[in-house]
mmCIF file with all atom_site columns, C-alpha atoms in Angstrom:
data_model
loop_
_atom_site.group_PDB
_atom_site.id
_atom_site.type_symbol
_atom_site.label_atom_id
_atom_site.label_alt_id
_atom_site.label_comp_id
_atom_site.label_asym_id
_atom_site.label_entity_id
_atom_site.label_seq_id
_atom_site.pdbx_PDB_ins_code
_atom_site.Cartn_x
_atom_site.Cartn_y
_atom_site.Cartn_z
_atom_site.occupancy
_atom_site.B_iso_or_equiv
_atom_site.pdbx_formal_charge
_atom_site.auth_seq_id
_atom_site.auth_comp_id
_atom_site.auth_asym_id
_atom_site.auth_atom_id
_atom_site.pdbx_PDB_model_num
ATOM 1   C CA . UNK W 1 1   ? 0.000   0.000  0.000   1.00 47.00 ? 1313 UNK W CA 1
ATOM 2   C CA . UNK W 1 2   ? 2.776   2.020  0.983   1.00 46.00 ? 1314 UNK W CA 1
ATOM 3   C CA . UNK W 1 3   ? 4.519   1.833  -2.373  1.00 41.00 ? 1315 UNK W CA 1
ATOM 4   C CA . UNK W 1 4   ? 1.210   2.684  -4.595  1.00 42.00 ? 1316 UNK W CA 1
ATOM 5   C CA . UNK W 1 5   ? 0.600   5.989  -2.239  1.00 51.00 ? 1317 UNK W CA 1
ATOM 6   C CA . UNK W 1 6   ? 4.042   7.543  -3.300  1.00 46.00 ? 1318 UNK W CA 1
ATOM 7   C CA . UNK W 1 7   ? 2.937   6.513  -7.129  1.00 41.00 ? 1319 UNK W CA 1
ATOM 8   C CA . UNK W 1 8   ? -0.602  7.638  -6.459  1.00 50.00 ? 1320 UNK W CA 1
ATOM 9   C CA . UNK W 1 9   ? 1.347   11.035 -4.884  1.00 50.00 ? 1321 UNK W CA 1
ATOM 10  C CA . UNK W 1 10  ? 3.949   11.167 -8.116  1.00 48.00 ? 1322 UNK W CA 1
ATOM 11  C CA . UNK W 1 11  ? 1.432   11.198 -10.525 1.00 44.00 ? 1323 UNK W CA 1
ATOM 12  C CA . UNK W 1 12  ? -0.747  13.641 -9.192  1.00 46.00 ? 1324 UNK W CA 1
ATOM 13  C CA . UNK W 1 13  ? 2.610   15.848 -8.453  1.00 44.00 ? 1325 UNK W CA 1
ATOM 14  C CA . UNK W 1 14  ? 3.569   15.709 -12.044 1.00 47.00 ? 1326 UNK W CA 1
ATOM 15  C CA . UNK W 1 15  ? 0.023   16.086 -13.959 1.00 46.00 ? 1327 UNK W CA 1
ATOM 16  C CA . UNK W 1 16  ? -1.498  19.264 -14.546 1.00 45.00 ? 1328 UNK W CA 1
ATOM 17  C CA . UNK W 1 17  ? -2.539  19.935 -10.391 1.00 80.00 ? 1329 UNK W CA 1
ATOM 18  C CA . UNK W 1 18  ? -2.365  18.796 -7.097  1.00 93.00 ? 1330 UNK W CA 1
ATOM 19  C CA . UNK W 1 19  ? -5.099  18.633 -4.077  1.00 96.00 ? 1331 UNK W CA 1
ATOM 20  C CA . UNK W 1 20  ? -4.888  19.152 -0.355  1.00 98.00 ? 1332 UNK W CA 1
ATOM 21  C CA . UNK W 1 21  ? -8.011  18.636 1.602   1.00 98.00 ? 1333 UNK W CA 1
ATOM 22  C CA . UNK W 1 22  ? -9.954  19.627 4.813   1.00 98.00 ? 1334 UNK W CA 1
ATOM 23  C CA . UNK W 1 23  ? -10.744 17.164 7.562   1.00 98.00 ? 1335 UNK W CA 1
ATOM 24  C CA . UNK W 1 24  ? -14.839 16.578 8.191   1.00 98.00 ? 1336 UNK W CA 1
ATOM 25  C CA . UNK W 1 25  ? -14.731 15.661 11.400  1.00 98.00 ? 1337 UNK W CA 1
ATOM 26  C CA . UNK W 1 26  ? -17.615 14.065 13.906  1.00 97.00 ? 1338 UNK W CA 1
ATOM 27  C CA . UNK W 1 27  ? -18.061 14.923 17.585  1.00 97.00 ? 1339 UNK W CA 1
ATOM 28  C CA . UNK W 1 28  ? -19.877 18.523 17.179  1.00 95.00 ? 1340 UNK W CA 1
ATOM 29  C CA . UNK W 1 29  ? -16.970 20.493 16.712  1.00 95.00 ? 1341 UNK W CA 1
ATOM 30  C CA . UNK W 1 30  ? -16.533 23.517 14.185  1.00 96.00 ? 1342 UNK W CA 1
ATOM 31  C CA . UNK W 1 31  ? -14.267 21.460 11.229  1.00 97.00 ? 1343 UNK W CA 1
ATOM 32  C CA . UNK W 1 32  ? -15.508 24.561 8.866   1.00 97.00 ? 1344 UNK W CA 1
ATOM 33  C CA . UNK W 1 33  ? -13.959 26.876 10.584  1.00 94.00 ? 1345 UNK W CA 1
ATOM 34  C CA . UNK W 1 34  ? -11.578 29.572 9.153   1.00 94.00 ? 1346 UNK W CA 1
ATOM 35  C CA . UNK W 1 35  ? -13.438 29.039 5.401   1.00 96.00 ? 1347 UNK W CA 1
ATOM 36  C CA . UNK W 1 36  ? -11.022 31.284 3.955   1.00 97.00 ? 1348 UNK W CA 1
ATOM 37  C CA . UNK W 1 37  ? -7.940  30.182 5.484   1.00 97.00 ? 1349 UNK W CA 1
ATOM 38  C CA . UNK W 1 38  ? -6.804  27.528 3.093   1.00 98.00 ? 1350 UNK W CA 1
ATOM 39  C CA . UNK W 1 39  ? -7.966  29.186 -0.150  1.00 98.00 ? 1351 UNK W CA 1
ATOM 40  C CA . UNK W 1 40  ? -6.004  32.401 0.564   1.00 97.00 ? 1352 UNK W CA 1
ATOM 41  C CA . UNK W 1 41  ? -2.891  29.501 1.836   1.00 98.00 ? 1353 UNK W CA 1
ATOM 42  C CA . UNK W 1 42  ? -3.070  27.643 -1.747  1.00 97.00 ? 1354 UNK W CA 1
ATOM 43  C CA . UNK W 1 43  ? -2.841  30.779 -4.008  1.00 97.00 ? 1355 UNK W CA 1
ATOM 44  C CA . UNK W 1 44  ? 0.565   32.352 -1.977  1.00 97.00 ? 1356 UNK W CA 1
ATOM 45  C CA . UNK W 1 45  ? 1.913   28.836 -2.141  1.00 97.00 ? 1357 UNK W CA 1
ATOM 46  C CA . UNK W 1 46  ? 0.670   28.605 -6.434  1.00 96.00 ? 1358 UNK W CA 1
ATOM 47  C CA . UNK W 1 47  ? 2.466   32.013 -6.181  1.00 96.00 ? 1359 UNK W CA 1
ATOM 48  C CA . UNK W 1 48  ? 5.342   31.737 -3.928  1.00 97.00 ? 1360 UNK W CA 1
ATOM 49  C CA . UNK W 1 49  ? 6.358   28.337 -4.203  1.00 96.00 ? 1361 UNK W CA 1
ATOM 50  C CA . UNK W 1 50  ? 5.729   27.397 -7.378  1.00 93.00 ? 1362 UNK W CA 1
ATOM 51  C CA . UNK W 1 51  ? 3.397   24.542 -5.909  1.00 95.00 ? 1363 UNK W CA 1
ATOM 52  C CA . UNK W 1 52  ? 0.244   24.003 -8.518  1.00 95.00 ? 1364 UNK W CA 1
ATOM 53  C CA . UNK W 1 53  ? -2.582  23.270 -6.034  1.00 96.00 ? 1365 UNK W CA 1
ATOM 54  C CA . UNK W 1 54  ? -6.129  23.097 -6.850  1.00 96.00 ? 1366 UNK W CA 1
ATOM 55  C CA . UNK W 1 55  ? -7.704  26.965 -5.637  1.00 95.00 ? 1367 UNK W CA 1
ATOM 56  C CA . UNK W 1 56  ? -10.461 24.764 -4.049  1.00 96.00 ? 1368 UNK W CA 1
ATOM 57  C CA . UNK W 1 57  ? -9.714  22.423 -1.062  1.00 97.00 ? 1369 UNK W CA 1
ATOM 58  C CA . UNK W 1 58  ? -11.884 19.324 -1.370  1.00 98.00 ? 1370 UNK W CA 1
ATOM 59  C CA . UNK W 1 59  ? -13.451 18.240 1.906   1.00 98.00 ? 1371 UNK W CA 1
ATOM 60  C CA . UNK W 1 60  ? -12.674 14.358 3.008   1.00 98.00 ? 1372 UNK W CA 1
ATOM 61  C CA . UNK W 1 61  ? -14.413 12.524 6.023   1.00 98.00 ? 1373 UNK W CA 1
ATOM 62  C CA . UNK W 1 62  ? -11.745 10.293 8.566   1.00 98.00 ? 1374 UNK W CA 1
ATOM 63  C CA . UNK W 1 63  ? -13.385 7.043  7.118   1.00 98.00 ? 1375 UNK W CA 1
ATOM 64  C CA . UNK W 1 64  ? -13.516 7.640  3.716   1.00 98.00 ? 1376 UNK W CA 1
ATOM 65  C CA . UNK W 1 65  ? -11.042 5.869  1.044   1.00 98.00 ? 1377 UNK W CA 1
ATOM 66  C CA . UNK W 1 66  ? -11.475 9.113  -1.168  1.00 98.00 ? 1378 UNK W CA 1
ATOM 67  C CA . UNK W 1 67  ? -8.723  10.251 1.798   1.00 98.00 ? 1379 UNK W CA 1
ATOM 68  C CA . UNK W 1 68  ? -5.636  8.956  0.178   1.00 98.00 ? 1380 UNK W CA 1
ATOM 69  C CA . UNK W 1 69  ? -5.939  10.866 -2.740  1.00 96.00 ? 1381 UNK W CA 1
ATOM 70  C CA . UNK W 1 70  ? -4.522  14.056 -0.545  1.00 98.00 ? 1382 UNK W CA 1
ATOM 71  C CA . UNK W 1 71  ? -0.883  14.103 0.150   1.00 97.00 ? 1383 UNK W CA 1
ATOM 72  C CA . UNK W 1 72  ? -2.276  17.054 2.822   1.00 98.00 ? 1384 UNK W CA 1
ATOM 73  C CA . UNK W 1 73  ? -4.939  17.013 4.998   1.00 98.00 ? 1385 UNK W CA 1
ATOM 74  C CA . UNK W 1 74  ? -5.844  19.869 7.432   1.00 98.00 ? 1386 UNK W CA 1
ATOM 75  C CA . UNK W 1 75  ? -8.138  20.143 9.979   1.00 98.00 ? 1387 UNK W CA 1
ATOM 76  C CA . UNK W 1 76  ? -9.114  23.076 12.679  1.00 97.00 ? 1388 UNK W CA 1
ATOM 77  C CA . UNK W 1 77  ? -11.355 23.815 14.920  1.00 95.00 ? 1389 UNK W CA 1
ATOM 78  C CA . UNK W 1 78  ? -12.856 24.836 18.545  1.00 93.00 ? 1390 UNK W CA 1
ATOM 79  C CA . UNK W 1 79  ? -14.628 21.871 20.287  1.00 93.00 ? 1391 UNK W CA 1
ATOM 80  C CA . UNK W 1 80  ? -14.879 18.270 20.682  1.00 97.00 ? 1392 UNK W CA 1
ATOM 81  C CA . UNK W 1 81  ? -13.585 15.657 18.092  1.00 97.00 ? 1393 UNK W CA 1
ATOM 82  C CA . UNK W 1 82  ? -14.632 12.323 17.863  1.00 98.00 ? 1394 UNK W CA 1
ATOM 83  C CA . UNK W 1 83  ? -12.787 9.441  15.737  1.00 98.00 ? 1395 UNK W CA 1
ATOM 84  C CA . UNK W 1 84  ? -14.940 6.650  15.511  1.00 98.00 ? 1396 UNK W CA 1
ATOM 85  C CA . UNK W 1 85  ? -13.194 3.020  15.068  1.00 98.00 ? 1397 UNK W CA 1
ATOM 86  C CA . UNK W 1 86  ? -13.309 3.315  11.230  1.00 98.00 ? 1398 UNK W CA 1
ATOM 87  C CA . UNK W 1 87  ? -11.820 6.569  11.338  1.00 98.00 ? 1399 UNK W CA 1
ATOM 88  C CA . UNK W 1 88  ? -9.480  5.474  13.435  1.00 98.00 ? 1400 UNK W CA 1
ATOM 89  C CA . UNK W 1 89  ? -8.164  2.681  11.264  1.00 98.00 ? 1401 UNK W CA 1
ATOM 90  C CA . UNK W 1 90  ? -8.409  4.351  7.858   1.00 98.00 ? 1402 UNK W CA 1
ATOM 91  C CA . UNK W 1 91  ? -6.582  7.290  9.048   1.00 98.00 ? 1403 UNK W CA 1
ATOM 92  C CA . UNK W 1 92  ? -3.205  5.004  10.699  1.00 98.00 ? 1404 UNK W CA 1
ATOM 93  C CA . UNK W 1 93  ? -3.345  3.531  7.171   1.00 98.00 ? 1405 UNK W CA 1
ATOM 94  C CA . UNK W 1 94  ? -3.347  7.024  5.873   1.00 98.00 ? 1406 UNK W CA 1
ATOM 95  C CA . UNK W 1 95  ? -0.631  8.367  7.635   1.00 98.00 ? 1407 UNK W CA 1
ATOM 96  C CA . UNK W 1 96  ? 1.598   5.028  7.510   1.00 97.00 ? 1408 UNK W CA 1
ATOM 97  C CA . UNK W 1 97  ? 1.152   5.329  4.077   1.00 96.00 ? 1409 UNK W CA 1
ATOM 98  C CA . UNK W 1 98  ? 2.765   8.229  2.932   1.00 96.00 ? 1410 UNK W CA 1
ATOM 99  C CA . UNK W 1 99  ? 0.063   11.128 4.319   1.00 98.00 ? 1411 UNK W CA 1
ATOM 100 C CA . UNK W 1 100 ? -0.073  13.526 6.385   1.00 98.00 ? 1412 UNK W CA 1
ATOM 101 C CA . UNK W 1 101 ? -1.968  15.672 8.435   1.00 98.00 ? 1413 UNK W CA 1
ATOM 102 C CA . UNK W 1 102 ? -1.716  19.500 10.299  1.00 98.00 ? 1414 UNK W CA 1
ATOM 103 C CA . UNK W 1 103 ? -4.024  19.313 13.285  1.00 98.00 ? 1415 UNK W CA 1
ATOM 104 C CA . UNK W 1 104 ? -4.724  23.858 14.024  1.00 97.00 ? 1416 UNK W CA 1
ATOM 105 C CA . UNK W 1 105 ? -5.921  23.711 17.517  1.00 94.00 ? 1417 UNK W CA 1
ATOM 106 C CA . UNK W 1 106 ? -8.291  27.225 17.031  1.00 91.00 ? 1418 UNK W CA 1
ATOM 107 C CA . UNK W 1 107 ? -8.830  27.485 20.567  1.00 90.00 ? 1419 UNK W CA 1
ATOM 108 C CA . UNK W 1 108 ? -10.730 24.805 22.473  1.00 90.00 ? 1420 UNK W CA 1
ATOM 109 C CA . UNK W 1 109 ? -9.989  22.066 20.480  1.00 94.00 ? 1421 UNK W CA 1
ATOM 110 C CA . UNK W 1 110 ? -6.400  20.614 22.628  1.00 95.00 ? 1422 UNK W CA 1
ATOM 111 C CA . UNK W 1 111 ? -8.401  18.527 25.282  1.00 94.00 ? 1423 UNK W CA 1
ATOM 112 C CA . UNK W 1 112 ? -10.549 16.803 22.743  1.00 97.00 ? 1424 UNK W CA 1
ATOM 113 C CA . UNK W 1 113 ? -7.255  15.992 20.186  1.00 97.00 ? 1425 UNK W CA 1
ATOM 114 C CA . UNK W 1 114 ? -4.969  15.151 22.376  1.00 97.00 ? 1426 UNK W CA 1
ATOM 115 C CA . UNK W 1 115 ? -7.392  11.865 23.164  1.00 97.00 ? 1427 UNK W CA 1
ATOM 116 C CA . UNK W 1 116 ? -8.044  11.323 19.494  1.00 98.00 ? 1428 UNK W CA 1
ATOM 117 C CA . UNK W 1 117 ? -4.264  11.266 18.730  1.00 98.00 ? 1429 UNK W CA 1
ATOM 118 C CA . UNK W 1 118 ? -3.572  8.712  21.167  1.00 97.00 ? 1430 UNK W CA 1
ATOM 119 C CA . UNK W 1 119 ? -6.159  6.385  19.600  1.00 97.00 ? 1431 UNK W CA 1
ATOM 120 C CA . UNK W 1 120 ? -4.536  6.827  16.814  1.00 97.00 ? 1432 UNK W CA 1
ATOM 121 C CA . UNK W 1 121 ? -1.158  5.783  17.603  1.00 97.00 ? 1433 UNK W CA 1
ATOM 122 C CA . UNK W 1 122 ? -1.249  4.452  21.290  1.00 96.00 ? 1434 UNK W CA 1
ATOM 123 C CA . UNK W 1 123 ? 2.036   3.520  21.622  1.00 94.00 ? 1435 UNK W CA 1
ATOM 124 C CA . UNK W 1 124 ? 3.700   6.413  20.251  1.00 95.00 ? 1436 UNK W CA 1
ATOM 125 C CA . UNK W 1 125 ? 3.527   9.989  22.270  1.00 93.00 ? 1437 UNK W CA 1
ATOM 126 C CA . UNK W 1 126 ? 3.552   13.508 20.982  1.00 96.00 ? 1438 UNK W CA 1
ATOM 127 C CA . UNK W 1 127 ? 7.007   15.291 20.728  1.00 98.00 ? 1439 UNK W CA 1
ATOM 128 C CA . UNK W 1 128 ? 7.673   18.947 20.191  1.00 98.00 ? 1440 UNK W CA 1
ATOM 129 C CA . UNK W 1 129 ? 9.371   19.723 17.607  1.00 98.00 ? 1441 UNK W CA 1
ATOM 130 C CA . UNK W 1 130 ? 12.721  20.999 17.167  1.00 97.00 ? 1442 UNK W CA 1
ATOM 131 C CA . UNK W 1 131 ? 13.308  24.849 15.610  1.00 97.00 ? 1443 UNK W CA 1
ATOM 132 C CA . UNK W 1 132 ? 16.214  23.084 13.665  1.00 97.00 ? 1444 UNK W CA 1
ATOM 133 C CA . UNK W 1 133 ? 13.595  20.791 12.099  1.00 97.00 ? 1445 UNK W CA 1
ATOM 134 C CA . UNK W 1 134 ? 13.279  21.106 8.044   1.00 97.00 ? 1446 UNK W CA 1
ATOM 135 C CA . UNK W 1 135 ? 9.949   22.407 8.655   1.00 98.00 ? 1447 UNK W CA 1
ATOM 136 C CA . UNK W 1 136 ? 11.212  25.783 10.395  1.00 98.00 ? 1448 UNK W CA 1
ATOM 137 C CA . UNK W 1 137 ? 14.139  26.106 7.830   1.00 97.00 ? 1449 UNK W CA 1
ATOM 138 C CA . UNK W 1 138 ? 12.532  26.213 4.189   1.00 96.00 ? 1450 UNK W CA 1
ATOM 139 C CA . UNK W 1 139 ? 11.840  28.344 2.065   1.00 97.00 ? 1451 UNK W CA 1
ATOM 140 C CA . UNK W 1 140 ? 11.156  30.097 5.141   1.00 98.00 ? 1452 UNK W CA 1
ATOM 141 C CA . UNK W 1 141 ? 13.742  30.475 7.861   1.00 98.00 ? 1453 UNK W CA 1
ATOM 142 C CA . UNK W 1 142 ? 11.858  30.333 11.591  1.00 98.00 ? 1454 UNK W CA 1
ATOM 143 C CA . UNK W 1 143 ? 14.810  30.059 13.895  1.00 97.00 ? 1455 UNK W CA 1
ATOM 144 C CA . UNK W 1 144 ? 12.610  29.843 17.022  1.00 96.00 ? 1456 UNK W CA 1
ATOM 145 C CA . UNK W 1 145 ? 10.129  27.871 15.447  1.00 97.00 ? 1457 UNK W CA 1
ATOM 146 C CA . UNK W 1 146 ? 6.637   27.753 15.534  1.00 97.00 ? 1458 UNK W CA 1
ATOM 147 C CA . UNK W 1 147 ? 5.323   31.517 15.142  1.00 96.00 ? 1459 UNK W CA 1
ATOM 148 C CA . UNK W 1 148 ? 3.217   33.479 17.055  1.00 94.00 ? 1460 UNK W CA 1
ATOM 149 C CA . UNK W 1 149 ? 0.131   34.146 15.299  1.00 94.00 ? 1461 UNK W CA 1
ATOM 150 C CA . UNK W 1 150 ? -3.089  34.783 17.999  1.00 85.00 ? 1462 UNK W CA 1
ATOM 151 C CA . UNK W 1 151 ? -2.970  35.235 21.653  1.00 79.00 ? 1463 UNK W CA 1
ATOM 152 C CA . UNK W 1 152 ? -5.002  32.545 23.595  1.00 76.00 ? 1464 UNK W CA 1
ATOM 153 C CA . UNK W 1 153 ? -3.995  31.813 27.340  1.00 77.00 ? 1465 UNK W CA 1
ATOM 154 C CA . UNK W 1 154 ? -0.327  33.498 27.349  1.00 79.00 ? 1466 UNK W CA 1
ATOM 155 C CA . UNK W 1 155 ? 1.326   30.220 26.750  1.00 87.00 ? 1467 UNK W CA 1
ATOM 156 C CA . UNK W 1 156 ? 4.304   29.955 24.038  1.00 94.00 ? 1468 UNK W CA 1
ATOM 157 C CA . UNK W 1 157 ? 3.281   28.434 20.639  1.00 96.00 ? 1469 UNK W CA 1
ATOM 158 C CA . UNK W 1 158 ? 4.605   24.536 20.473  1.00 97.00 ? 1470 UNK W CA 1
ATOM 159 C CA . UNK W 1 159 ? 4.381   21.933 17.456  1.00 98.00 ? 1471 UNK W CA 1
ATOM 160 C CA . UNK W 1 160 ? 3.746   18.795 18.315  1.00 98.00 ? 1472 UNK W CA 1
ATOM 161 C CA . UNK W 1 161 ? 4.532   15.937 15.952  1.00 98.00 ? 1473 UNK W CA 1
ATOM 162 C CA . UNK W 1 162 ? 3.877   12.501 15.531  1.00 98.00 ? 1474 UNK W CA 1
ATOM 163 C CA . UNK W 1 163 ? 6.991   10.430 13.777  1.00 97.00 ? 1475 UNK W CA 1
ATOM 164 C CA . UNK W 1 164 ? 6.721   7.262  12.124  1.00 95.00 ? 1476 UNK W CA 1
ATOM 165 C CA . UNK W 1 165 ? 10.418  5.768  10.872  1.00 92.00 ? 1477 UNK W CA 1
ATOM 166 C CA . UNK W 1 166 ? 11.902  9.458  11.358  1.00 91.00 ? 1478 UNK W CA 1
ATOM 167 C CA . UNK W 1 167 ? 8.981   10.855 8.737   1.00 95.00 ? 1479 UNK W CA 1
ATOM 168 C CA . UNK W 1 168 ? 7.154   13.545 10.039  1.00 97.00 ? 1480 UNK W CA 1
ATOM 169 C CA . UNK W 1 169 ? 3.206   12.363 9.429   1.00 98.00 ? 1481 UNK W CA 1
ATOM 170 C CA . UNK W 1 170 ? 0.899   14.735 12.202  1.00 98.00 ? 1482 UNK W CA 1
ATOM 171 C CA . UNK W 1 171 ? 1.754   18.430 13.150  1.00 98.00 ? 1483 UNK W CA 1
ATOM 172 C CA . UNK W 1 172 ? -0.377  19.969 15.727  1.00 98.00 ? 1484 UNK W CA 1
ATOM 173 C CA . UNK W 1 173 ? 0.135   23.744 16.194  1.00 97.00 ? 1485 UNK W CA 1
ATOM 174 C CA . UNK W 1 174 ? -0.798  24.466 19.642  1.00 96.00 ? 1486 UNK W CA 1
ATOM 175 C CA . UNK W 1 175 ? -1.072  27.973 20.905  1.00 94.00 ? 1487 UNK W CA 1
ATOM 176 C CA . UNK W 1 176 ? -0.896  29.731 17.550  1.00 94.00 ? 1488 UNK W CA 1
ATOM 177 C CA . UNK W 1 177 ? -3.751  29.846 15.313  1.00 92.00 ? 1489 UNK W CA 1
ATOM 178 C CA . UNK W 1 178 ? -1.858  29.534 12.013  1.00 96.00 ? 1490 UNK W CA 1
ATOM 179 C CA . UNK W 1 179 ? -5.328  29.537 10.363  1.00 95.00 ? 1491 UNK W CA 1
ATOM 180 C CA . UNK W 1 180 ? -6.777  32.696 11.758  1.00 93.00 ? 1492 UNK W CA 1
ATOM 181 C CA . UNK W 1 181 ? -3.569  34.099 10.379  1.00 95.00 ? 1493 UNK W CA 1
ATOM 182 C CA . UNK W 1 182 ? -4.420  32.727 6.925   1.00 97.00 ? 1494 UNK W CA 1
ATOM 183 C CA . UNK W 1 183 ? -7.744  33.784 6.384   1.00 95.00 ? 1495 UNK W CA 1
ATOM 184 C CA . UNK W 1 184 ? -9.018  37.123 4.756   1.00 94.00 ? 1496 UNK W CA 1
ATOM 185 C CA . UNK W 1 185 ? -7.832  40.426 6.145   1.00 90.00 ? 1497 UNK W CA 1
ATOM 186 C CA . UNK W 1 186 ? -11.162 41.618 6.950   1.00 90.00 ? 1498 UNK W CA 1
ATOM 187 C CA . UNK W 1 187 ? -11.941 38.780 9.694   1.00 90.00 ? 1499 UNK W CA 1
ATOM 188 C CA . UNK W 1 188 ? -9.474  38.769 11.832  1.00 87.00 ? 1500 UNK W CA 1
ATOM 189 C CA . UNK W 1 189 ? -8.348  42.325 11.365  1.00 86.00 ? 1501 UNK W CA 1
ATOM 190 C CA . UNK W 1 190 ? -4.447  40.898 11.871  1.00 86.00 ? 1502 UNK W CA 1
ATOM 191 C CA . UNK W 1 191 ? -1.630  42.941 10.699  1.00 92.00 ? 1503 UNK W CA 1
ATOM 192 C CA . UNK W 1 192 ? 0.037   42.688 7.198   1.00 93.00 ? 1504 UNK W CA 1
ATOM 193 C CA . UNK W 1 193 ? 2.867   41.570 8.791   1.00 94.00 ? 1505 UNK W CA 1
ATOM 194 C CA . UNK W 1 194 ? 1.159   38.892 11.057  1.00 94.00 ? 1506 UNK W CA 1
ATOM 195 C CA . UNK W 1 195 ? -0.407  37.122 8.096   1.00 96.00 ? 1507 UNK W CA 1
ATOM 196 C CA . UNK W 1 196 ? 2.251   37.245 5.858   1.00 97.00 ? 1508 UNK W CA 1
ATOM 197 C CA . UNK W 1 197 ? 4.071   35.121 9.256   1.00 97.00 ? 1509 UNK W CA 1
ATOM 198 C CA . UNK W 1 198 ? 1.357   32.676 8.843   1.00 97.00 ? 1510 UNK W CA 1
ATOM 199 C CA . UNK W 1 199 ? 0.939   32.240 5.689   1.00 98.00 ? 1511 UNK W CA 1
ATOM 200 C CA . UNK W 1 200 ? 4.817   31.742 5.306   1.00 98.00 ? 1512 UNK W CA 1
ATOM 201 C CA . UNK W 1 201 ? 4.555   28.895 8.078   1.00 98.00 ? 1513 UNK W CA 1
ATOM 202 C CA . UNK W 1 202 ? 1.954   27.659 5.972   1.00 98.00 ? 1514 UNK W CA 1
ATOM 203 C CA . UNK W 1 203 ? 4.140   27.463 3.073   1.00 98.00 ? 1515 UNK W CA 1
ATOM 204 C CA . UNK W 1 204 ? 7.206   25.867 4.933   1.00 98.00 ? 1516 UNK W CA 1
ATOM 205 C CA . UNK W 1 205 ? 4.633   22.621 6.141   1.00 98.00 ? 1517 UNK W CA 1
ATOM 206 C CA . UNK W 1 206 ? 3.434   22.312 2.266   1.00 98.00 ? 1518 UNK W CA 1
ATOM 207 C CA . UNK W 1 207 ? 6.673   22.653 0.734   1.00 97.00 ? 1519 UNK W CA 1
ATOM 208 C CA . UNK W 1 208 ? 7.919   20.128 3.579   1.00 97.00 ? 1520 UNK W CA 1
ATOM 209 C CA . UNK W 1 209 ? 4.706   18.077 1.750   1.00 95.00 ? 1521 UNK W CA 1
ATOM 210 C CA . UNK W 1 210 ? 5.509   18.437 -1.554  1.00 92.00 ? 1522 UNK W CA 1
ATOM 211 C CA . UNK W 1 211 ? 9.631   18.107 -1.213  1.00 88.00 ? 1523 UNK W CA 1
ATOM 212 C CA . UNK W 1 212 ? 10.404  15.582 1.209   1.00 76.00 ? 1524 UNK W CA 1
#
């Protein structure tokens, strides 16, 4: 399965566009949240980056098979989460496969995920992850790591990761709201300079994606 991912992923990498995805989630928590937030990420990637992503993010439920056509799955969000047992299982296949997926705690969401994660992969813990990681150092240089974006309870932002054979397959931004920081100007009234932090983040995990 493993080896027909990677073919799946180099054939949609070299055709005409590739397709990231947002996470439908059960459990009565906001998945939809931030709408414009990975619209407004995929064009400064298309632009920046020279990545060729589909403007449109598809949406993909935990259980469905449809989910290992996305090399990149995000989800976000502000209340409870709930993977059921075939969630569960399809996405460990996913992510021992060859995905991946950014978890964006928006504020509410850490108690809930934290549970979820560990259903996921029991015997493996959360780590932070280190600034010197290749996911702080290109194309964007974050020498502390994991920016700043919102304020929530006065702690310091922290990734969390998930590691499988030294690959890097879950990131969960705690304590930073990178998606807040990538939606339109208007919503979150953030400074220039705040998004442009974000959305650069943003671009560091896909190109991590798309190049490793």
């Amino acid at each position: 399965m493993k080896r027909l991912f990677y073919l799946l992923l180099l054939i949609s990498c070299s055709s005409f566009s590739q397709e990231i995805a947002l996470l439908k989630y059960s459990g009565g928590g906001d998945w939809y949240a931030n709408p414009t937030s990975l619209p407004n990420l995929i064009k400064y990637c298309n632009t920046n980056i020279n990545t060729k992503i589909k403007p449109k993010p598809a949406t993909v439920e935990p259980s469905s098979p449809d989910l290992f056509s996305y090399p990149f799955v995000h989800m976000t969000g502000h209340g409870n989460v709930v993977f059921s047992d075939a969630d569960v299982r399809n996405l460990r296949n996913y992510l021992t496969s060859g995905g991946f997926i950014h978890i964006d705690d928006n504020y509410g969401m850490d108690q809930y995920i934290r549970k979820e994660i560990a259903k996921l992969f029991p015997n493996t813990n959360l780590v932070e992850i280190p600034a010197n990681h290749p996911i702080f150092q290109k194309p964007n240089l974050f020498a502390n790591g994991l920016p700043k974006i919102h304020e929530h309870d006065g702690k310091r932002p922290q990734a969390f990761g998930i590691f499988i054979e030294n690959r890097l397959v879950l990131l969960y931004s705690y304590e930073c709201d990178l998606g807040d920081g990538w939606e339109d100007a208007e919503v979150n009234n953030d400074p220039l300079a705040v998004r442009e932090k974000a959305l650069k983040m943003g671009a560091n995990i896909l190109n991590y994606i798309f190049n490793n």
